[in-house]
């Protein structure tokens, strides 16, 4: 569960958090009842106040019938306010992420397969404010709602939630107009088939009554250049740490810096899905504090964003700690953090730096830093700098992944070996030594000029959660493709000729198997065309029609 928080301007006031939980949900509804569309985007909006005697308290949850577990309520209350060490003044926005704590999902999200089958892999599992990973959209939404709420309170919240309840569902690939508080936010929902380049959504026709839209160029991408400014000289090292799923603590001066840097780090592997846990903002009050900070076992594969210097002492046994200083928004490049040995992490006033014993496998690309520095000198817009940095990281990840994709494709059985009346052949096993040998003539050097120990990087990658996640996903897709090809081979065969010398048991077995394949295919689990599905149903009807009446009655009960 992740929450986007925007505390209000009052000294001891509350924070407004648009929150969606994977762990709790509204009572079962149908699409006709109120909040059905609302639940496609959000599950609830929470108002948290700070009482000088009682501390944090959950003042309001809207819709009122939304259920949060006690553990979720406690986590939201403690995490909704900046840590006392962060020194935040005035308004601020940040996000945090929590593990689900039981309960049920809202009706719209009971089955996420339709969305996940079309959404980019890198975005299937990220949940900010809702189960949808749309950080920038919800930041924009919150910046509209929060000021109005603190002026007009509950009636404003109810009106906004009713407007969101009129929004169309977030279908990947669609450009949508989302009216709220007199503004129309135009967004395009990312799709797996999109080109991996940042581009604004296409303008769509407006109803006469709607104002001109505020176009968000992306619903989820952060300003990478702003997030990475203090660590630009170490972007490649951080990319490697993320690729290998290494435990990393990010100690920042405020929750917004912490959460945005953690989210930026986890996004720099696209199009590879980030398969490790990450907490954009984490405090000692989190219900999982003991679990994630224990010294009785190796540090977990987590990227942890914190603001309390206490964590330097608590997490001294973690292999990588990144401390960031106060952000400076001048036009010049801020002072870059230095690489330092973890042994120097001994005091609460530790200076900014990347504390690690890790040695990067790849040589630093000095040309990238020169291009970014030149952009600063020429006052190049930050969004252009971010696009340059995002493209660089994308191409670096692609150069690393393409050899893996090519080798994986070679493990797929040839189509000529797929025959209709035998089980499809198995996918060949992934042999790491064979893959490493293939790099000599089909390695990343074909698409990337960076030199270094690519073999060593791949060997460590094989031990990471990201290799396991990538391999499982690709193997699943290949298995489904293999099953679809087998289904097509059956449809192209002469089934009547096959049935001539077959027993009734064999024919009934075929009917049951074809039905099972048809159910799987219709559930969007097999990549087959509609004409193939129709042909399979025709085959099933033909086969059943050849059987005695009593068997027909069993296979097709009235």
Coordinates of C-alpha atoms in Angstrom, one line a residue:
X1 CA 0.0 0.0 0.0
X2 CA 1.3 3.4 -0.8
X3 CA 0.0 6.8 0.2
X4 CA 0.6 10.2 -1.3
X5 CA 0.6 12.8 1.5
X6 CA 0.2 16.6 1.4
X7 CA 0.2 18.1 4.8
X8 CA -1.8 21.3 5.2
X9 CA -0.5 24.8 6.1
X10 CA -1.7 24.7 9.7
X11 CA 1.0 24.4 12.4
X12 CA -0.7 21.6 14.3
X13 CA -3.1 20.7 11.6
X14 CA -3.6 17.6 9.6
X15 CA -2.4 16.0 6.5
X16 CA -4.5 15.1 3.5
X17 CA -3.7 11.7 2.1
X18 CA -5.3 10.2 -0.9
X19 CA -4.8 6.6 -0.1
X20 CA -5.5 3.3 -1.8
X21 CA -4.8 0.1 0.0
X22 CA -4.2 -3.3 -1.5
X23 CA -5.0 -4.7 1.9
X24 CA -8.5 -3.4 2.6
X25 CA -11.6 -2.6 0.7
X26 CA -15.1 -1.4 0.6
X27 CA -18.0 -3.7 1.1
X28 CA -18.9 -5.6 -2.1
X29 CA -20.6 -3.5 -4.7
X30 CA -21.9 -3.7 -8.2
X31 CA -21.1 -1.3 -10.9
X32 CA -24.5 0.4 -10.4
X33 CA -23.9 1.5 -6.8
X34 CA -22.0 4.7 -5.8
X35 CA -18.2 4.8 -5.8
X36 CA -17.8 2.0 -8.4
X37 CA -15.8 4.3 -10.7
X38 CA -14.1 6.0 -7.8
X39 CA -12.7 2.6 -6.7
X40 CA -11.0 2.2 -10.1
X41 CA -8.7 5.1 -9.1
X42 CA -8.7 5.5 -5.3
X43 CA -10.0 3.5 -2.4
X44 CA -10.2 6.3 0.1
X45 CA -9.1 9.8 1.1
X46 CA -7.8 10.1 4.7
X47 CA -7.4 13.2 6.9
X48 CA -4.9 12.9 9.7
X49 CA -4.6 15.4 12.5
X50 CA -2.0 16.0 15.2
X51 CA -3.3 16.4 18.7
X52 CA -0.8 17.8 21.2
X53 CA -2.0 15.3 23.9
X54 CA -2.9 12.3 21.8
X55 CA -0.5 12.6 18.9
X56 CA -1.5 11.6 15.4
X57 CA -5.1 10.6 14.9
X58 CA -7.2 9.6 11.9
X59 CA -9.9 12.3 11.8
X60 CA -11.8 11.3 8.6
X61 CA -11.9 8.5 6.0
X62 CA -13.9 9.1 2.9
X63 CA -16.0 7.2 1.6
X64 CA -17.1 6.5 5.2
X65 CA -17.7 2.8 4.6
X66 CA -14.2 2.1 3.6
X67 CA -12.5 -0.3 5.9
X68 CA -8.9 0.0 7.1
X69 CA -7.3 -2.5 9.5
X70 CA -6.0 -1.2 12.8
X71 CA -2.4 -1.7 11.6
X72 CA -3.0 0.3 8.5
X73 CA -4.6 3.1 10.5
X74 CA -1.6 3.2 12.7
X75 CA 0.9 3.2 9.8
X76 CA -1.0 6.0 8.0
X77 CA -1.2 8.1 11.1
X78 CA 2.5 7.9 11.9
X79 CA 3.7 8.2 8.3
X80 CA 1.4 11.0 7.3
X81 CA 3.5 13.6 9.1
X82 CA 7.2 14.4 8.4
X83 CA 9.7 13.0 10.9
X84 CA 10.6 15.5 13.6
X85 CA 14.2 15.3 12.3
X86 CA 13.3 16.4 8.8
X87 CA 12.7 20.1 9.6
X88 CA 9.9 20.5 7.0
X89 CA 8.2 23.9 7.0
X90 CA 5.0 24.8 5.2
X91 CA 3.3 22.6 2.6
X92 CA 5.0 19.4 1.4
X93 CA 4.0 16.3 -0.6
X94 CA 5.5 12.9 -0.3
X95 CA 4.6 9.2 -0.6
X96 CA 5.1 6.1 1.4
X97 CA 4.4 2.5 0.9
X98 CA 3.0 -0.2 3.2
X99 CA 2.5 -3.9 3.1
X100 CA -1.0 -5.2 2.9
X101 CA -2.4 -6.2 6.3
X102 CA -5.4 -8.4 5.4
X103 CA -8.9 -7.4 4.4
X104 CA -10.4 -7.4 0.9
X105 CA -9.9 -5.5 -2.3
X106 CA -12.4 -3.2 -3.9
X107 CA -14.6 -4.8 -6.5
X108 CA -12.8 -3.1 -9.4
X109 CA -9.5 -4.6 -8.3
X110 CA -10.6 -8.1 -7.4
X111 CA -9.0 -9.3 -10.7
X112 CA -6.2 -7.2 -12.0
X113 CA -5.3 -9.4 -14.9
X114 CA -6.9 -7.2 -17.5
X115 CA -5.0 -4.1 -16.4
X116 CA -1.7 -6.0 -15.8
X117 CA -1.9 -7.8 -19.2
X118 CA -1.7 -4.4 -21.0
X119 CA 0.2 -2.2 -18.6
X120 CA 4.0 -1.9 -18.9
X121 CA 5.7 -4.6 -16.8
X122 CA 7.8 -2.0 -14.9
X123 CA 4.5 -0.5 -13.6
X124 CA 2.5 -3.6 -12.8
X125 CA 3.5 -3.7 -9.1
X126 CA 4.0 0.2 -8.1
X127 CA 1.1 1.5 -5.9
X128 CA 0.9 5.2 -5.1
X129 CA -2.3 6.6 -3.6
X130 CA -4.1 3.9 -5.4
X131 CA -3.1 0.5 -6.8
X132 CA -2.1 2.5 -9.8
X133 CA 1.5 3.8 -10.0
X134 CA 0.6 7.3 -11.2
X135 CA 2.7 9.5 -9.0
X136 CA 2.5 12.7 -11.0
X137 CA -1.2 12.5 -11.5
X138 CA -2.0 12.1 -7.8
X139 CA 0.5 14.8 -6.9
X140 CA -1.4 17.2 -9.2
X141 CA -4.7 16.0 -7.8
X142 CA -3.6 16.5 -4.2
X143 CA -2.2 20.0 -4.9
X144 CA -5.7 20.9 -6.0
X145 CA -7.6 19.2 -3.2
X146 CA -5.5 20.0 -0.1
X147 CA -5.8 23.9 -0.1
X148 CA -9.5 23.7 -0.7
X149 CA -10.0 21.1 1.9
X150 CA -8.3 23.0 4.7
X151 CA -10.5 26.0 3.8
X152 CA -13.9 24.2 3.3
X153 CA -13.3 20.9 5.1
X154 CA -15.6 17.8 4.6
X155 CA -18.1 19.2 2.0
X156 CA -15.1 19.9 -0.4
X157 CA -13.9 16.3 0.1
X158 CA -17.3 14.9 -0.7
X159 CA -17.6 17.0 -3.8
X160 CA -14.2 15.9 -5.1
X161 CA -14.8 12.2 -4.4
X162 CA -18.1 12.5 -6.3
X163 CA -16.3 14.0 -9.3
X164 CA -13.7 11.2 -9.3
X165 CA -16.6 8.8 -9.2
X166 CA -17.5 10.1 -12.7
X167 CA -14.1 9.4 -14.2
X168 CA -13.8 6.7 -16.8
X169 CA -11.8 3.6 -15.9
X170 CA -7.9 3.8 -16.3
X171 CA -7.5 1.6 -19.4
X172 CA -3.9 1.2 -20.6
X173 CA -3.4 3.0 -24.0
X174 CA -6.3 5.5 -23.6
X175 CA -6.1 9.3 -23.4
X176 CA -8.6 10.5 -20.7
X177 CA -10.1 13.8 -19.6
X178 CA -10.5 13.9 -15.8
X179 CA -12.5 16.8 -14.6
X180 CA -12.0 17.9 -10.9
X181 CA -12.6 21.2 -9.1
X182 CA -13.1 23.2 -12.3
X183 CA -10.0 21.8 -13.9
X184 CA -9.7 19.1 -16.6
X185 CA -6.6 17.0 -16.2
X186 CA -5.7 15.2 -19.5
X187 CA -3.6 12.1 -19.2
X188 CA -2.6 9.1 -21.2
X189 CA -2.6 5.7 -19.4
X190 CA 0.7 3.9 -20.2
X191 CA 0.5 0.8 -22.2
X192 CA 2.9 -2.1 -22.7
X193 CA 2.9 -1.4 -26.5
X194 CA 4.0 2.2 -26.0
X195 CA 7.4 3.3 -27.3
X196 CA 9.7 3.8 -24.3
X197 CA 10.0 7.5 -24.9
X198 CA 8.4 10.3 -23.0
X199 CA 5.7 12.0 -25.1
X200 CA 2.6 14.1 -24.1
X201 CA -0.8 12.6 -24.6
X202 CA -2.6 13.4 -27.8
X203 CA -5.3 16.0 -27.6
X204 CA -8.8 14.4 -27.7
X205 CA -12.1 16.1 -28.4
X206 CA -13.5 18.2 -25.6
X207 CA -17.1 18.6 -24.6
X208 CA -18.2 22.2 -25.0
X209 CA -18.8 22.6 -21.3
X210 CA -15.3 21.5 -20.3
X211 CA -12.4 24.0 -20.0
X212 CA -9.2 23.5 -21.9
X213 CA -7.3 20.6 -20.2
X214 CA -4.2 20.7 -18.1
X215 CA -2.0 18.2 -20.0
X216 CA 0.2 15.9 -17.9
X217 CA 3.0 14.6 -20.1
X218 CA 3.2 11.5 -17.9
X219 CA 1.1 10.1 -15.1
X220 CA 4.0 8.3 -13.4
X221 CA 7.4 9.6 -14.5
X222 CA 9.3 11.9 -12.1
X223 CA 11.8 14.7 -12.8
X224 CA 14.8 12.4 -12.9
X225 CA 17.4 15.2 -13.3
X226 CA 16.1 17.0 -10.2
X227 CA 16.0 13.8 -8.2
X228 CA 19.5 12.8 -9.2
X229 CA 21.3 16.2 -9.2
X230 CA 23.4 15.5 -6.0
X231 CA 24.4 12.0 -7.3
X232 CA 24.9 12.4 -11.0
X233 CA 28.5 11.3 -10.8
X234 CA 27.3 8.0 -9.3
X235 CA 24.2 7.3 -11.4
X236 CA 25.8 4.3 -13.0
X237 CA 26.9 2.8 -9.7
X238 CA 23.3 3.3 -8.3
X239 CA 21.9 1.8 -11.5
X240 CA 24.1 -1.3 -10.9
X241 CA 23.0 -1.5 -7.2
X242 CA 19.3 -1.3 -8.3
X243 CA 19.9 -3.9 -11.1
X244 CA 21.4 -6.3 -8.5
X245 CA 18.7 -5.8 -6.0
X246 CA 21.1 -4.6 -3.3
X247 CA 19.8 -3.3 0.0
X248 CA 20.1 0.5 0.1
X249 CA 19.3 3.2 2.7
X250 CA 18.6 6.7 1.4
X251 CA 18.9 9.2 4.2
X252 CA 17.4 12.5 3.0
X253 CA 16.6 15.9 4.7
X254 CA 12.9 15.6 4.2
X255 CA 10.2 13.1 3.2
X256 CA 9.6 14.6 -0.2
X257 CA 13.3 14.3 -1.1
X258 CA 13.5 10.8 0.3
X259 CA 10.4 9.5 -1.5
X260 CA 11.2 11.0 -4.8
X261 CA 14.8 9.8 -4.8
X262 CA 13.7 6.3 -3.9
X263 CA 11.0 6.3 -6.6
X264 CA 13.5 7.6 -9.1
X265 CA 16.0 4.9 -8.2
X266 CA 13.4 2.2 -8.6
X267 CA 12.3 3.6 -12.0
X268 CA 15.8 3.7 -13.6
X269 CA 15.6 0.0 -14.6
X270 CA 12.7 0.4 -17.1
X271 CA 11.7 -1.5 -19.1
X272 CA 12.8 -4.2 -16.5
X273 CA 10.3 -4.7 -13.8
X274 CA 11.5 -3.7 -10.3
X275 CA 11.0 -6.9 -8.3
X276 CA 12.4 -5.9 -4.9
X277 CA 10.6 -4.2 -2.0
X278 CA 11.0 -0.4 -1.6
X279 CA 9.7 2.2 0.9
X280 CA 9.9 5.8 -0.3
X281 CA 9.5 7.0 3.3
X282 CA 10.0 4.9 6.4
X283 CA 10.1 5.7 10.1
X284 CA 10.8 4.0 13.4
X285 CA 7.1 3.8 14.0
X286 CA 6.4 1.6 10.9
X287 CA 4.8 -1.8 11.9
X288 CA 7.7 -3.5 10.0
X289 CA 10.5 -1.6 11.6
X290 CA 11.8 -4.6 13.6
X291 CA 11.5 -6.9 10.6
X292 CA 13.5 -4.6 8.2
X293 CA 16.2 -3.5 10.7
X294 CA 17.0 -6.8 12.4
X295 CA 20.6 -7.9 12.7
X296 CA 19.9 -11.6 13.0
X297 CA 19.9 -12.1 9.3
X298 CA 21.2 -10.5 6.1
X299 CA 19.7 -7.1 5.1
X300 CA 16.6 -7.7 2.9
X301 CA 16.5 -6.6 -0.7
X302 CA 14.8 -3.3 0.1
X303 CA 15.4 0.4 -0.9
X304 CA 14.6 2.3 2.2
X305 CA 14.0 6.1 2.3
X306 CA 14.4 7.7 5.7
X307 CA 15.0 11.1 7.3
X308 CA 15.9 10.2 10.9
X309 CA 19.7 10.0 11.4
X310 CA 19.0 7.3 14.0
X311 CA 18.9 4.9 11.1
X312 CA 22.6 5.4 10.4
X313 CA 23.3 3.6 13.7
X314 CA 20.4 1.2 13.4
X315 CA 21.4 0.1 9.8
X316 CA 25.1 0.2 10.1
X317 CA 25.2 -3.4 9.0
X318 CA 23.6 -2.5 5.7
X319 CA 26.1 -2.6 2.8
X320 CA 25.0 0.7 1.1
X321 CA 23.9 4.0 2.6
X322 CA 23.3 7.1 0.5
X323 CA 23.1 10.3 2.5
X324 CA 21.8 13.4 0.7
X325 CA 22.2 17.0 2.0
X326 CA 19.7 19.9 1.8
X327 CA 18.6 20.4 -1.8
X328 CA 19.9 23.6 -3.5
X329 CA 17.7 24.8 -6.3
X330 CA 20.3 27.2 -7.9
X331 CA 21.1 26.8 -11.6
X332 CA 24.5 25.3 -10.9
X333 CA 25.2 21.7 -10.3
X334 CA 25.1 21.0 -6.6
X335 CA 28.1 19.6 -4.8
X336 CA 28.3 15.9 -5.7
X337 CA 28.3 13.3 -2.9
X338 CA 31.5 11.3 -2.6
X339 CA 32.1 7.6 -2.4
X340 CA 33.0 6.7 1.1
X341 CA 33.8 3.5 3.0
X342 CA 31.0 2.1 5.3
X343 CA 33.4 2.1 8.2
X344 CA 33.1 5.9 8.4
X345 CA 29.4 5.6 9.2
X346 CA 29.8 5.9 13.0
X347 CA 28.2 9.2 14.0
X348 CA 24.8 10.8 13.8
X349 CA 26.3 13.8 12.0
X350 CA 27.6 11.7 9.1
X351 CA 28.3 13.9 6.1
X352 CA 26.6 13.4 2.7
X353 CA 28.0 10.6 0.6
X354 CA 27.5 7.2 -0.9
X355 CA 28.9 4.8 1.8
X356 CA 29.6 1.5 0.2
X357 CA 32.4 -1.0 -0.5
X358 CA 30.9 -1.8 -3.9
X359 CA 33.1 -1.4 -6.9
X360 CA 31.1 -0.7 -10.1
X361 CA 31.6 -3.3 -12.8
X362 CA 31.3 -0.8 -15.7
X363 CA 33.5 2.1 -16.4
X364 CA 32.0 5.5 -15.7
X365 CA 30.6 7.2 -18.8
X366 CA 32.2 10.7 -18.6
X367 CA 30.4 11.8 -21.7
X368 CA 27.0 11.7 -19.9
X369 CA 28.2 14.0 -17.2
X370 CA 29.7 16.4 -19.7
X371 CA 26.4 16.6 -21.6
X372 CA 24.4 17.3 -18.4
X373 CA 26.9 19.9 -17.3
X374 CA 26.8 21.5 -20.7
X375 CA 23.0 21.6 -20.4
X376 CA 23.3 23.4 -17.1
X377 CA 25.7 26.0 -18.5
X378 CA 23.3 26.6 -21.4
X379 CA 20.3 26.7 -19.1
X380 CA 18.7 23.8 -20.8
X381 CA 15.2 23.1 -19.4
X382 CA 15.1 20.5 -16.6
X383 CA 12.6 18.4 -18.4
X384 CA 15.0 18.1 -21.4
X385 CA 17.8 17.2 -19.0
X386 CA 15.5 14.5 -17.4
X387 CA 14.6 13.1 -20.9
X388 CA 18.3 12.9 -21.7
X389 CA 19.0 11.0 -18.4
X390 CA 16.0 8.8 -18.7
X391 CA 17.0 7.8 -22.3
X392 CA 20.5 7.1 -21.2
X393 CA 19.3 4.7 -18.4
X394 CA 16.8 3.1 -20.7
X395 CA 19.4 2.4 -23.3
X396 CA 21.8 1.1 -20.7
X397 CA 19.2 -1.3 -19.3
X398 CA 18.2 -2.4 -22.8
X399 CA 21.8 -3.1 -23.7
X400 CA 22.0 -5.3 -20.6
X401 CA 18.7 -7.1 -21.2
X402 CA 18.8 -7.6 -25.0
X403 CA 21.4 -10.5 -24.9
X404 CA 19.3 -12.2 -22.2
X405 CA 16.2 -11.8 -24.4
X406 CA 18.0 -13.2 -27.5
X407 CA 19.3 -16.2 -25.5
X408 CA 15.9 -16.8 -24.0
X409 CA 14.3 -16.8 -27.4
X410 CA 16.7 -19.5 -28.6
X411 CA 15.3 -21.8 -25.9
X412 CA 11.9 -21.8 -27.6
X413 CA 11.1 -25.0 -29.5
X414 CA 10.8 -24.6 -33.3
X415 CA 7.3 -24.3 -34.6
X416 CA 7.9 -27.3 -37.0
X417 CA 8.3 -29.5 -34.0
X418 CA 4.8 -28.6 -32.7
X419 CA 2.4 -31.3 -33.8
X420 CA -1.4 -31.3 -33.1
X421 CA -1.8 -34.7 -31.4
X422 CA 1.2 -34.7 -29.1
X423 CA 1.9 -32.6 -26.1
X424 CA 4.0 -29.5 -27.1
X425 CA 7.8 -29.8 -26.6
X426 CA 9.3 -28.3 -23.5
X427 CA 11.1 -25.0 -23.3
X428 CA 14.9 -25.7 -23.0
X429 CA 16.5 -24.9 -19.6
X430 CA 18.4 -21.6 -19.1
X431 CA 22.0 -22.5 -18.7
X432 CA 24.0 -19.7 -17.3
X433 CA 27.4 -20.9 -18.7
X434 CA 25.9 -21.2 -22.2
X435 CA 24.6 -17.7 -22.0
X436 CA 27.9 -16.3 -20.8
X437 CA 29.7 -17.9 -23.7
X438 CA 27.2 -16.4 -26.1
X439 CA 28.2 -12.9 -25.0
X440 CA 31.4 -13.1 -26.9
X441 CA 29.5 -12.6 -30.2
X442 CA 26.1 -11.4 -29.0
X443 CA 26.8 -9.4 -25.9
X444 CA 26.0 -5.8 -24.8
X445 CA 29.1 -4.5 -26.7
X446 CA 26.9 -4.6 -29.8
X447 CA 24.7 -1.8 -28.5
X448 CA 26.7 -0.1 -25.7
X449 CA 30.1 1.6 -25.9
X450 CA 30.8 1.2 -22.1
X451 CA 33.7 -1.1 -21.2
X452 CA 34.0 -3.1 -18.0
X453 CA 33.3 -6.4 -16.4
X454 CA 30.0 -7.2 -18.1
X455 CA 30.5 -11.0 -17.3
X456 CA 30.8 -10.2 -13.6
X457 CA 27.7 -8.0 -13.7
X458 CA 25.7 -10.8 -15.3
X459 CA 27.0 -13.4 -12.8
X460 CA 25.8 -11.2 -9.9
X461 CA 22.5 -10.4 -11.7
X462 CA 21.8 -14.2 -11.8
X463 CA 21.6 -14.1 -8.0
X464 CA 19.2 -11.2 -7.8
X465 CA 15.4 -11.0 -7.5
X466 CA 15.3 -9.2 -10.8
X467 CA 16.7 -12.1 -12.7
X468 CA 14.3 -14.4 -11.0
X469 CA 11.4 -12.0 -11.8
X470 CA 12.4 -11.5 -15.4
X471 CA 13.0 -15.2 -16.1
X472 CA 9.7 -16.3 -14.5
X473 CA 7.8 -13.7 -16.6
X474 CA 9.5 -14.5 -19.9
X475 CA 9.1 -18.3 -19.2
X476 CA 5.4 -17.8 -18.5
X477 CA 4.9 -15.8 -21.7
X478 CA 6.8 -18.4 -23.8
X479 CA 4.8 -21.3 -22.3
X480 CA 1.6 -19.5 -23.2
X481 CA 2.9 -18.8 -26.7
X482 CA 3.8 -22.5 -27.0
X483 CA 0.3 -23.5 -25.9
X484 CA -1.2 -21.1 -28.3
X485 CA 0.8 -22.5 -31.2
X486 CA -0.2 -26.0 -30.2
X487 CA -3.9 -24.9 -30.3
X488 CA -3.4 -23.4 -33.7
X489 CA -1.8 -26.6 -34.9
X490 CA -4.8 -28.6 -33.7
X491 CA -7.2 -26.2 -35.6
X492 CA -5.3 -26.6 -38.8
X493 CA -5.4 -30.4 -38.6
X494 CA -8.0 -32.8 -40.0
X495 CA -9.8 -33.7 -36.8
X496 CA -12.3 -36.1 -38.6
X497 CA -9.4 -38.1 -40.0
X498 CA -7.8 -38.3 -36.5
X499 CA -11.1 -39.6 -34.9
X500 CA -11.5 -42.5 -37.3
X501 CA -9.4 -45.0 -35.4
X502 CA -9.7 -43.5 -31.9
X503 CA -11.6 -44.9 -29.0
X504 CA -14.4 -43.1 -27.2
X505 CA -12.1 -42.5 -24.2
X506 CA -9.5 -40.8 -26.4
X507 CA -12.1 -38.7 -28.1
X508 CA -13.6 -37.6 -24.7
X509 CA -10.1 -36.8 -23.4
X510 CA -9.6 -34.5 -26.5
X511 CA -12.9 -32.7 -25.8
X512 CA -11.9 -32.1 -22.1
X513 CA -8.4 -30.8 -23.1
X514 CA -9.8 -28.5 -25.9
X515 CA -12.3 -27.1 -23.4
X516 CA -9.6 -26.4 -20.9
X517 CA -7.5 -24.7 -23.5
X518 CA -10.5 -22.7 -24.7
X519 CA -11.3 -21.5 -21.1
X520 CA -7.7 -20.4 -20.6
X521 CA -7.6 -18.6 -23.9
X522 CA -10.8 -16.8 -23.3
X523 CA -9.5 -15.7 -19.9
X524 CA -6.8 -13.7 -21.8
X525 CA -4.1 -16.1 -20.7
X526 CA -3.2 -17.3 -24.2
X527 CA -2.2 -15.1 -27.1
X528 CA -4.6 -16.5 -29.7
X529 CA -6.8 -14.8 -32.3
X530 CA -10.6 -14.8 -32.1
X531 CA -10.9 -16.9 -35.3
X532 CA -8.9 -19.6 -33.6
X533 CA -11.2 -19.6 -30.6
X534 CA -14.2 -19.9 -32.9
X535 CA -12.5 -22.8 -34.7
X536 CA -11.8 -24.6 -31.4
X537 CA -15.4 -24.3 -30.4
X538 CA -16.4 -25.7 -33.8
X539 CA -14.0 -28.6 -33.3
X540 CA -15.4 -29.3 -29.9
X541 CA -19.0 -29.4 -31.3
X542 CA -17.9 -31.7 -34.2
X543 CA -16.2 -34.1 -31.9
X544 CA -19.1 -34.2 -29.4
X545 CA -21.5 -34.8 -32.3
X546 CA -19.6 -37.9 -33.3
X547 CA -20.1 -39.5 -29.9
X548 CA -23.1 -41.7 -28.8
X549 CA -26.1 -39.8 -27.4
X550 CA -25.4 -40.9 -23.8
X551 CA -21.9 -39.4 -23.9
X552 CA -23.2 -36.3 -25.5
X553 CA -25.6 -35.9 -22.6
X554 CA -22.8 -36.2 -20.2
X555 CA -20.5 -33.7 -22.0
X556 CA -23.3 -31.2 -22.8
X557 CA -25.8 -31.5 -19.9
X558 CA -29.1 -29.5 -20.4

